[in-house]
Short mmCIF file of C-alpha atoms in Angstrom, two decimals:
data_model
loop_
_atom_site.label_atom_id
_atom_site.label_comp_id
_atom_site.label_asym_id
_atom_site.label_seq_id
_atom_site.Cartn_x
_atom_site.Cartn_y
_atom_site.Cartn_z
CA UNK A 1 -5.19 23.71 -4.44
CA UNK A 2 -6.28 22.84 -7.97
CA UNK A 3 -3.44 20.36 -8.44
CA UNK A 4 -4.26 18.73 -5.10
CA UNK A 5 -7.92 18.38 -6.04
CA UNK A 6 -6.97 16.93 -9.43
CA UNK A 7 -4.87 14.35 -7.63
CA UNK A 8 -7.76 13.46 -5.34
CA UNK A 9 -10.01 12.96 -8.36
CA UNK A 10 -7.96 9.98 -9.48
CA UNK A 11 -8.27 8.00 -6.24
CA UNK A 12 -10.87 5.46 -5.13
CA UNK A 13 -12.17 4.67 -1.66
CA UNK A 14 -14.75 2.45 -0.05
CA UNK A 15 -17.61 4.34 1.67
CA UNK A 16 -16.12 3.65 5.09
CA UNK A 17 -12.69 4.79 3.96
CA UNK A 18 -14.14 7.93 2.35
CA UNK A 19 -15.74 8.92 5.64
CA UNK A 20 -12.53 8.34 7.55
CA UNK A 21 -10.47 10.30 5.02
CA UNK A 22 -12.83 13.27 5.10
CA UNK A 23 -12.78 13.34 8.91
CA UNK A 24 -9.00 13.37 8.92
CA UNK A 25 -8.68 16.01 6.27
CA UNK A 26 -11.29 18.27 7.88
CA UNK A 27 -9.28 18.16 11.09
CA UNK A 28 -6.09 19.05 9.27
CA UNK A 29 -7.38 21.80 7.01
CA UNK A 30 -10.34 24.09 6.57
CA UNK A 31 -10.00 23.86 2.77
CA UNK A 32 -12.81 22.14 0.87
CA UNK A 33 -12.23 18.56 -0.30
CA UNK A 34 -13.55 17.00 -3.49
CA UNK A 35 -15.06 13.59 -3.55
CA UNK A 36 -12.46 11.11 -4.83
CA UNK A 37 -12.82 9.10 -8.00
CA UNK A 38 -11.75 5.66 -9.10
CA UNK A 39 -8.50 3.89 -9.65
CA UNK A 40 -7.93 0.19 -10.16
CA UNK A 41 -7.48 -2.61 -7.66
CA UNK A 42 -6.52 -1.10 -4.34
CA UNK A 43 -8.65 0.96 -1.98
CA UNK A 44 -6.86 3.75 -0.15
CA UNK A 45 -7.34 3.61 3.58
CA UNK A 46 -7.14 7.39 3.99
CA UNK A 47 -5.07 9.97 2.15
CA UNK A 48 -4.16 11.61 5.43
CA UNK A 49 -2.48 8.39 6.53
CA UNK A 50 -1.02 7.78 3.09
CA UNK A 51 0.53 11.22 2.87
CA UNK A 52 1.72 11.13 6.44
CA UNK A 53 3.77 7.96 6.26
CA UNK A 54 7.45 8.47 6.92
CA UNK A 55 10.24 5.96 7.20
CA UNK A 56 13.46 6.47 9.07
CA UNK A 57 16.61 4.45 9.57
CA UNK A 58 16.91 2.85 12.97
CA UNK A 59 19.22 0.39 14.61
CA UNK A 60 16.82 -2.51 14.38
CA UNK A 61 17.67 -5.52 16.49
CA UNK A 62 16.60 -9.12 16.33
CA UNK A 63 17.17 -12.24 14.31
CA UNK A 64 16.90 -11.39 10.64
CA UNK A 65 16.03 -14.98 9.70
CA UNK A 66 12.65 -14.43 11.40
CA UNK A 67 11.74 -11.70 8.92
CA UNK A 68 11.29 -14.06 5.98
CA UNK A 69 9.04 -16.27 8.08
CA UNK A 70 6.93 -13.26 9.07
CA UNK A 71 6.11 -12.57 5.42
CA UNK A 72 5.54 -16.15 4.30
CA UNK A 73 1.78 -15.62 4.20
CA UNK A 74 2.23 -12.77 1.73
CA UNK A 75 5.13 -13.85 -0.47
CA UNK A 76 5.32 -17.62 -0.02
CA UNK A 77 7.57 -19.97 1.88
CA UNK A 78 10.20 -20.98 -0.65
CA UNK A 79 13.81 -20.84 0.52
CA UNK A 80 14.69 -18.35 -2.24
CA UNK A 81 11.93 -15.94 -1.26
CA UNK A 82 12.76 -16.18 2.42
CA UNK A 83 16.43 -15.49 1.69
CA UNK A 84 15.63 -12.32 -0.27
CA UNK A 85 13.27 -11.02 2.43
CA UNK A 86 15.88 -11.70 5.10
CA UNK A 87 18.30 -9.56 3.10
CA UNK A 88 16.02 -6.56 2.53
CA UNK A 89 13.71 -6.74 5.57
CA UNK A 90 14.18 -5.83 9.20
CA UNK A 91 12.58 -6.80 12.52
CA UNK A 92 10.91 -4.03 14.52
CA UNK A 93 9.76 -5.41 17.88
CA UNK A 94 7.82 -2.36 19.15
CA UNK A 95 4.79 -3.29 21.30
CA UNK A 96 1.83 -1.70 23.08
CA UNK A 97 -0.58 -3.27 25.57
CA UNK A 98 -4.12 -2.23 26.44
CA UNK A 99 -6.82 -4.10 28.35
CA UNK A 100 -4.88 -7.36 28.34
CA UNK A 101 -4.14 -7.40 24.60
CA UNK A 102 -0.71 -6.65 23.08
CA UNK A 103 0.02 -5.54 19.53
CA UNK A 104 3.60 -5.95 18.31
CA UNK A 105 5.10 -4.63 15.09
CA UNK A 106 7.09 -7.68 14.03
CA UNK A 107 8.89 -6.87 10.79
CA UNK A 108 8.99 -4.66 7.72
CA UNK A 109 10.19 -5.01 4.16
CA UNK A 110 10.26 -2.04 1.81
CA UNK A 111 11.85 -0.01 -0.97
CA UNK A 112 11.71 3.51 -2.40
CA UNK A 113 7.93 3.63 -2.89
CA UNK A 114 6.43 0.63 -1.07
CA UNK A 115 6.46 -1.28 2.17
CA UNK A 116 4.81 -4.24 3.86
CA UNK A 117 4.60 -4.65 7.61
CA UNK A 118 3.36 -7.48 9.84
CA UNK A 119 1.91 -7.03 13.33
CA UNK A 120 1.10 -9.76 15.86
CA UNK A 121 -1.89 -9.47 18.21
CA UNK A 122 -2.29 -11.68 21.30
CA UNK A 123 -4.04 -11.87 24.63
CA UNK A 124 -1.65 -11.56 27.55
CA UNK A 125 -3.35 -14.35 29.53
CA UNK A 126 -2.43 -16.88 26.86
CA UNK A 127 -6.00 -17.53 25.79
CA UNK A 128 -6.97 -17.45 22.10
CA UNK A 129 -8.06 -14.08 20.78
CA UNK A 130 -10.82 -15.63 18.65
CA UNK A 131 -12.56 -18.99 18.56
CA UNK A 132 -11.32 -21.98 16.60
CA UNK A 133 -14.38 -21.62 14.40
CA UNK A 134 -13.31 -18.13 13.40
CA UNK A 135 -9.74 -19.27 12.77
CA UNK A 136 -11.01 -21.95 10.42
CA UNK A 137 -13.54 -19.70 8.67
CA UNK A 138 -11.15 -17.45 6.80
CA UNK A 139 -9.55 -18.33 3.48
CA UNK A 140 -6.17 -16.82 4.42
CA UNK A 141 -8.12 -13.82 5.76
CA UNK A 142 -9.86 -13.72 9.13
CA UNK A 143 -13.11 -11.73 9.54
CA UNK A 144 -11.62 -9.11 11.84
CA UNK A 145 -11.39 -5.34 11.62
CA UNK A 146 -10.08 -2.33 13.51
CA UNK A 147 -12.34 0.60 14.24
CA UNK A 148 -9.40 2.79 13.27
CA UNK A 149 -5.76 2.38 12.39
CA UNK A 150 -3.37 5.18 11.43
CA UNK A 151 0.34 5.63 10.83
CA UNK A 152 1.61 9.18 11.31
CA UNK A 153 5.07 10.78 11.40
CA UNK A 154 6.68 12.12 14.54
CA UNK A 155 7.96 15.06 12.51
CA UNK A 156 5.23 17.11 10.72
CA UNK A 157 7.78 18.10 8.06
CA UNK A 158 7.88 14.46 6.94
CA UNK A 159 4.37 14.65 5.45
CA UNK A 160 4.38 13.83 1.75
CA UNK A 161 2.53 16.80 0.26
CA UNK A 162 0.96 16.45 -3.17
CA UNK A 163 1.28 12.67 -3.30
CA UNK A 164 -1.05 9.79 -2.73
CA UNK A 165 -0.97 6.15 -1.94
CA UNK A 166 -2.94 2.96 -1.76
CA UNK A 167 -2.76 -0.40 -0.14
CA UNK A 168 -4.55 -3.26 1.49
CA UNK A 169 -4.53 -5.13 4.78
CA UNK A 170 -5.76 -8.42 6.19
CA UNK A 171 -5.81 -10.53 9.32
CA UNK A 172 -4.56 -14.10 9.33
CA UNK A 173 -3.20 -16.82 11.62
CA UNK A 174 0.44 -17.55 10.86
CA UNK A 175 0.87 -20.27 13.49
CA UNK A 176 -2.09 -22.34 14.73
CA UNK A 177 0.03 -23.53 17.66
CA UNK A 178 0.16 -20.13 19.40
CA UNK A 179 -2.50 -17.68 20.58
CA UNK A 180 -1.43 -14.82 18.28
CA UNK A 181 -3.04 -13.63 15.08
CA UNK A 182 -1.35 -11.41 12.50
CA UNK A 183 -2.34 -8.14 10.86
CA UNK A 184 -0.53 -7.30 7.64
CA UNK A 185 -0.64 -4.06 5.67
CA UNK A 186 0.89 -3.31 2.27
CA UNK A 187 1.30 0.22 0.92
CA UNK A 188 2.52 1.85 -2.28
CA UNK A 189 3.08 5.62 -2.56
CA UNK A 190 3.37 7.93 -5.55
CA UNK A 191 6.19 9.86 -3.83
CA UNK A 192 9.35 8.43 -2.30
CA UNK A 193 9.05 7.48 1.35
CA UNK A 194 10.81 10.09 3.47
CA UNK A 195 12.64 9.75 6.83
CA UNK A 196 11.01 10.34 10.22
CA UNK A 197 9.88 8.49 13.32
CA UNK A 198 6.41 6.98 13.02
CA UNK A 199 3.57 6.30 15.43
CA UNK A 200 1.10 3.51 14.68
CA UNK A 201 -2.21 3.77 16.54
CA UNK A 202 -5.01 1.21 16.70
CA UNK A 203 -8.48 1.49 18.22
CA UNK A 204 -11.22 -1.11 18.63
CA UNK A 205 -10.52 -4.66 17.44
CA UNK A 206 -13.70 -6.41 16.25
CA UNK A 207 -14.82 -9.77 14.98
CA UNK A 208 -16.98 -9.00 11.94
CA UNK A 209 -19.73 -10.75 10.02
CA UNK A 210 -19.08 -11.92 6.49
CA UNK A 211 -20.41 -8.67 5.02
CA UNK A 212 -18.76 -6.58 7.78
CA UNK A 213 -22.10 -4.95 8.62
CA UNK A 214 -22.23 -6.53 12.08
CA UNK A 215 -19.28 -6.74 14.44
CA UNK A 216 -18.47 -7.76 18.01
CA UNK A 217 -15.85 -6.01 20.13
CA UNK A 218 -12.85 -8.17 21.03
CA UNK A 219 -10.62 -5.50 22.56
CA UNK A 220 -11.18 -1.77 22.92
CA UNK A 221 -7.62 -0.47 22.96
CA UNK A 222 -6.19 2.03 22.20
CA UNK A 223 -2.71 0.85 21.22
CA UNK A 224 0.11 3.24 20.35
CA UNK A 225 3.42 2.00 18.95
CA UNK A 226 6.35 4.32 18.30
CA UNK A 227 9.31 3.20 16.23
CA UNK A 228 11.55 3.94 13.28
CA UNK A 229 10.96 1.72 10.29
CA UNK A 230 14.13 0.35 8.70
CA UNK A 231 14.64 -1.72 5.61
CA UNK A 232 17.18 -2.29 2.85
CA UNK A 233 16.10 -0.37 -0.25
CA UNK A 234 17.14 -2.64 -3.10
CA UNK A 235 15.47 -0.52 -5.81
CA UNK A 236 17.19 0.17 -9.12
CA UNK A 237 16.33 2.88 -11.65
CA UNK A 238 15.93 1.69 -15.23
CA UNK A 239 16.71 3.88 -18.28
CA UNK A 240 13.84 6.29 -19.03
CA UNK A 241 13.02 9.32 -21.18
CA UNK A 242 11.54 7.39 -24.12
CA UNK A 243 8.50 8.74 -25.96
CA UNK A 244 5.51 6.52 -26.66
CA UNK A 245 1.81 6.70 -27.51
CA UNK A 246 -0.95 5.93 -25.01
CA UNK A 247 -4.47 5.63 -26.42
CA UNK A 248 -3.62 8.07 -29.20
CA UNK A 249 -1.97 10.57 -26.83
CA UNK A 250 1.72 11.47 -26.83
CA UNK A 251 3.51 10.44 -23.63
CA UNK A 252 6.99 10.30 -22.14
CA UNK A 253 8.36 7.69 -19.77
CA UNK A 254 9.78 9.61 -16.81
CA UNK A 255 11.09 6.85 -14.54
CA UNK A 256 10.91 3.11 -13.88
CA UNK A 257 11.96 1.94 -10.41
CA UNK A 258 12.22 -1.80 -9.81
CA UNK A 259 13.01 -3.89 -6.75
CA UNK A 260 12.34 -7.50 -5.70
CA UNK A 261 9.32 -6.11 -3.79
CA UNK A 262 7.63 -3.76 -6.26
CA UNK A 263 7.65 -1.69 -9.43
CA UNK A 264 6.87 1.99 -9.93
CA UNK A 265 6.34 3.48 -13.40
CA UNK A 266 6.11 7.28 -13.77
CA UNK A 267 5.10 8.94 -17.03
CA UNK A 268 3.73 12.17 -18.45
CA UNK A 269 0.82 12.30 -20.89
CA UNK A 270 1.08 15.52 -22.92
CA UNK A 271 -2.61 16.22 -22.57
CA UNK A 272 -4.61 16.90 -19.44
CA UNK A 273 -7.80 15.22 -18.34
CA UNK A 274 -10.58 17.55 -19.51
CA UNK A 275 -12.01 19.55 -16.62
CA UNK A 276 -15.61 18.90 -17.65
CA UNK A 277 -15.01 15.16 -17.78
CA UNK A 278 -13.35 15.26 -14.38
CA UNK A 279 -16.32 17.01 -12.82
CA UNK A 280 -18.81 14.72 -14.54
CA UNK A 281 -16.83 11.70 -13.45
CA UNK A 282 -17.16 12.71 -9.80
CA UNK A 283 -20.92 12.68 -10.09
CA UNK A 284 -21.22 9.56 -12.22
CA UNK A 285 -19.56 6.50 -10.66
CA UNK A 286 -19.78 4.63 -13.97
CA UNK A 287 -17.79 7.28 -15.84
CA UNK A 288 -14.04 7.23 -15.35
CA UNK A 289 -12.35 10.12 -17.18
CA UNK A 290 -8.92 8.91 -15.99
CA UNK A 291 -9.13 5.47 -17.59
CA UNK A 292 -7.41 6.40 -20.90
CA UNK A 293 -4.53 7.96 -18.95
CA UNK A 294 -3.76 4.93 -16.80
CA UNK A 295 -4.53 2.16 -19.29
CA UNK A 296 -0.81 1.58 -19.79
CA UNK A 297 0.44 -1.95 -20.57
CA UNK A 298 3.34 -2.93 -18.31
CA UNK A 299 4.95 -6.37 -18.57
CA UNK A 300 7.90 -7.84 -16.69
CA UNK A 301 9.72 -10.61 -18.56
CA UNK A 302 11.87 -13.00 -16.54
CA UNK A 303 14.96 -14.87 -17.69
CA UNK A 304 13.07 -18.19 -17.61
CA UNK A 305 10.61 -16.86 -20.21
CA UNK A 306 7.70 -16.26 -17.84
CA UNK A 307 6.00 -12.88 -17.70
CA UNK A 308 4.06 -10.76 -15.24
CA UNK A 309 1.49 -8.30 -16.58
CA UNK A 310 0.90 -5.29 -14.35
CA UNK A 311 -2.80 -4.67 -14.92
CA UNK A 312 -3.98 -3.85 -11.41
CA UNK A 313 -1.57 -1.39 -9.82
CA UNK A 314 -2.11 1.69 -7.66
CA UNK A 315 -2.61 4.63 -9.98
CA UNK A 316 -1.99 8.29 -9.18
CA UNK A 317 -2.83 11.05 -11.69
CA UNK A 318 -2.34 14.79 -11.34
CA UNK A 319 -3.70 16.79 -14.26
CA UNK A 320 -3.19 20.43 -15.18
CA UNK A 321 -1.15 22.91 -17.26
CA UNK A 322 -1.81 20.93 -20.41
CA UNK A 323 -0.44 17.60 -19.19
CA UNK A 324 -1.11 14.71 -16.83
CA UNK A 325 1.58 13.39 -14.48
CA UNK A 326 0.87 9.72 -13.85
CA UNK A 327 2.30 6.84 -11.86
CA UNK A 328 1.47 3.17 -11.52
CA UNK A 329 2.89 1.14 -8.63
CA UNK A 330 2.46 -2.45 -7.52
CA UNK A 331 3.76 -4.67 -4.71
CA UNK A 332 4.35 -8.14 -6.12
CA UNK A 333 2.69 -11.27 -4.80
CA UNK A 334 5.96 -13.15 -5.17
CA UNK A 335 9.47 -11.98 -4.33
CA UNK A 336 12.02 -12.65 -7.09
CA UNK A 337 15.62 -11.40 -7.26
CA UNK A 338 16.42 -8.74 -9.83
CA UNK A 339 18.89 -11.01 -11.61
CA UNK A 340 15.87 -13.07 -12.73
CA UNK A 341 14.37 -10.06 -14.57
CA UNK A 342 15.25 -9.88 -18.28
CA UNK A 343 13.30 -6.77 -19.24
CA UNK A 344 10.43 -4.42 -18.42
CA UNK A 345 8.08 -3.37 -21.21
CA UNK A 346 6.09 -0.13 -20.81
CA UNK A 347 3.67 0.41 -23.67
CA UNK A 348 5.84 -0.42 -26.67
CA UNK A 349 9.09 0.55 -24.91
CA UNK A 350 11.27 -2.44 -24.01
CA UNK A 351 13.85 -1.78 -21.28
CA UNK A 352 16.50 -4.47 -20.76
CA UNK A 353 17.48 -5.06 -17.16
CA UNK A 354 21.24 -5.36 -16.76
CA UNK A 355 22.38 -8.56 -15.10
#
């Protein structure tokens, strides 16, 4: 239990997400739960959902060329990006209808630790789901929200115990010439994604005010989609085991996993986060006892000389027994093939990427 609580300490949630997470965990276990603490960039939408994700191989059907188009809003529309996504992504096609509104899981792209999935939402009578004013109000993100959205495994044994995850989601309009809008979610996990059928459930679709304090019901739902996620895992493992120094602490690089979609860096700091600082950090939102443990410079250098600095990834830290097990993961904004990567630098460790 102590290791699980230490893991929870290193995560960050919005107030709404905290409440949802606590409700889910209280239903699943009578054990007490600590308030989570901060990590950078990405808010976790609920550890219960994060731990419960499971991905299985299925005989997906459909036209693979549509997959790249589905993710153009996330990764761009260049021919090279679309070609890569078509190679590693798969269509899904599972749908659910409630009260005249249908949600369809269109496509997924993923790797060992991360995935992105696009859903389409449309009214069955052909009318627009939201007004033209709403469609034009969002800067690549429409002011919509679900009352709840969860992804859970069909097999309870597929739950990822002891891990965590983070991600983000947004609504957008991929094609102004149809009546559908899209909902996209991106997730990164600290443990490898494991096989198992999944069920995606949605409840209450709302149009929200700019500050999301006021909202108007568009469709009540619920919607329940059952499917197996399938994607081509193009991840490669880079040489690891090197020792380095992080903020004056001795550390070891455990693993670096790289794909066109994301990067995951796992390392051990040979010093644990002090218990007193952890407890104080929970009570003081301005104090982050985990910051020195995750302040790890990570830079990807491409063959054309450009670089990408990973300074805003999902961070997971489990501290105890005199050490801290850490991971930093990030889904890229742009898809690039691995043969364009020259090296990955972690701290002062430079790892060439074989071409």
